[in-house]
Coordinates of C-alpha atoms in Angstrom, one line a residue:
M1 CA 100.4 80.8 175.2
S2 CA 97.0 79.4 174.5
E3 CA 96.3 77.1 171.5
L4 CA 94.1 79.8 169.9
T5 CA 96.9 82.4 170.2
T6 CA 99.4 80.0 168.9
L7 CA 97.4 79.1 165.9
S8 CA 96.3 82.7 165.2
T9 CA 100.0 83.7 165.2
L10 CA 100.7 80.9 162.8
A11 CA 97.8 81.9 160.6
V12 CA 99.0 85.6 160.4
S13 CA 102.6 84.5 159.7
A14 CA 101.5 82.1 157.0
F15 CA 99.2 84.5 155.3
L16 CA 101.8 87.4 155.3
A17 CA 104.6 85.0 154.1
A18 CA 102.5 84.2 151.0
T19 CA 102.0 87.8 150.0
L20 CA 104.5 90.2 148.5
L21 CA 105.6 91.1 152.0
P22 CA 108.8 89.4 153.2
G23 CA 108.7 86.7 155.8
G24 CA 108.7 83.0 156.4
S25 CA 106.2 80.9 158.2
E26 CA 108.2 77.7 158.2
A27 CA 110.1 78.7 161.4
V28 CA 106.8 79.5 163.2
F29 CA 105.3 76.2 162.0
A30 CA 108.3 74.2 162.9
G31 CA 108.4 75.8 166.4
I32 CA 104.8 74.9 167.1
V33 CA 105.3 71.3 165.8
A34 CA 108.5 70.9 167.9
L35 CA 107.1 72.4 171.1
Q36 CA 103.5 71.3 170.9
P37 CA 103.4 68.0 168.9
G38 CA 99.7 67.6 169.7
L39 CA 99.0 70.6 167.6
A40 CA 100.8 69.3 164.5
A41 CA 97.7 68.3 162.5
T42 CA 95.8 71.5 163.4
A43 CA 98.9 73.6 162.7
L44 CA 99.3 71.9 159.3
L45 CA 95.8 72.7 158.4
T46 CA 96.0 76.3 159.7
A47 CA 99.2 77.1 158.0
T48 CA 98.1 75.5 154.7
I49 CA 94.8 77.5 154.6
A50 CA 96.4 80.8 155.6
N51 CA 99.3 80.4 153.3
T52 CA 97.0 79.5 150.4
A53 CA 94.8 82.5 151.2
G54 CA 97.8 84.7 151.0
G55 CA 98.8 83.2 147.7
M56 CA 95.3 83.7 146.4
S57 CA 95.5 87.4 147.4
T58 CA 98.6 87.7 145.2
Y59 CA 96.7 85.9 142.4
L60 CA 93.8 88.4 142.8
L61 CA 96.2 91.3 142.5
G62 CA 97.6 89.9 139.3
R63 CA 94.1 89.3 138.0
L64 CA 93.1 92.9 138.7
L65 CA 95.9 94.3 136.5
P66 CA 94.5 95.5 133.2
R67 CA 95.0 92.8 130.6
K68 CA 97.1 93.8 127.7
E69 CA 99.6 91.7 125.8
V70 CA 101.0 89.0 128.0
P71 CA 104.7 89.3 128.5
P72 CA 106.7 86.4 126.9
R73 CA 108.3 85.5 130.3
L74 CA 105.0 84.1 131.4
A75 CA 105.1 81.5 128.7
Q76 CA 106.2 78.7 131.2
V77 CA 103.3 79.5 133.5
R78 CA 100.9 79.5 130.5
R79 CA 102.4 76.2 129.3
W80 CA 102.0 74.4 132.7
G81 CA 98.8 76.2 133.6
S82 CA 97.5 76.1 137.1
A83 CA 99.7 73.1 137.9
S84 CA 102.6 75.4 138.0
L85 CA 101.2 76.7 141.3
L86 CA 102.3 73.4 142.9
L87 CA 105.6 75.4 143.3
S88 CA 103.9 78.5 144.8
W89 CA 105.6 77.7 148.1
V90 CA 109.1 78.2 146.7
P91 CA 110.7 81.5 148.0
L92 CA 110.9 84.3 145.5
I93 CA 109.4 82.5 142.5
G94 CA 106.2 81.5 144.4
D95 CA 104.8 85.0 144.6
A96 CA 105.6 85.6 140.9
L97 CA 103.8 82.3 140.0
C98 CA 100.7 83.4 141.9
A99 CA 100.7 86.8 140.3
A100 CA 101.4 85.4 136.8
A101 CA 98.4 83.0 137.2
G102 CA 96.2 86.0 138.0
V103 CA 97.6 88.0 135.0
L104 CA 96.9 85.0 132.7
R105 CA 93.4 84.7 134.1
L106 CA 93.9 81.0 135.0
N107 CA 90.9 79.2 136.5
W108 CA 90.9 80.3 140.1
V109 CA 89.5 77.0 141.5
A110 CA 92.3 75.0 139.8
C111 CA 94.8 77.5 141.0
L112 CA 93.5 77.3 144.6
C113 CA 93.7 73.5 144.5
W114 CA 97.2 73.3 143.1
M115 CA 98.4 76.0 145.4
A116 CA 96.9 74.4 148.5
L117 CA 98.4 71.0 147.5
G118 CA 101.9 72.5 147.1
K119 CA 101.8 74.6 150.3
G120 CA 100.3 71.7 152.3
L121 CA 102.9 69.3 151.1
R122 CA 105.7 71.7 152.1
Y123 CA 104.3 72.0 155.7
A124 CA 103.7 68.2 155.8
A125 CA 107.3 67.6 154.9
I126 CA 108.5 70.0 157.7
A127 CA 106.2 68.2 160.2
W128 CA 107.5 64.8 159.0
L129 CA 111.1 65.9 159.4
L130 CA 110.4 67.0 162.9
G131 CA 108.6 63.8 163.7
G132 CA 105.3 65.5 164.2

């Protein structure tokens, strides 16, 4: 498989994994790092950007919802603000955090930065564990 195909597959996997669709990009990322260690840095960047883009699409969906009274269960996200998106990579709650940030109309630039940091650290940890 060519590098472009490999990275494109990773990008699609990472994007879809960060949306409301089921899936996990960690296995694809880990496979690339394990089988092609020379691509580790590029794969890290690709996965982080694509996974963040997927998370931001969920943020946008939340932002497009008509704003009425904010449900009380969003109090923690409101309390921690965009920094709560540092945990946007966590399965199940990550999608909810991204959507909640949109519903709360949190600053999109701050959300993007915290989300990218959290998702990037997750992929970096996987690469580090694999020695990549």
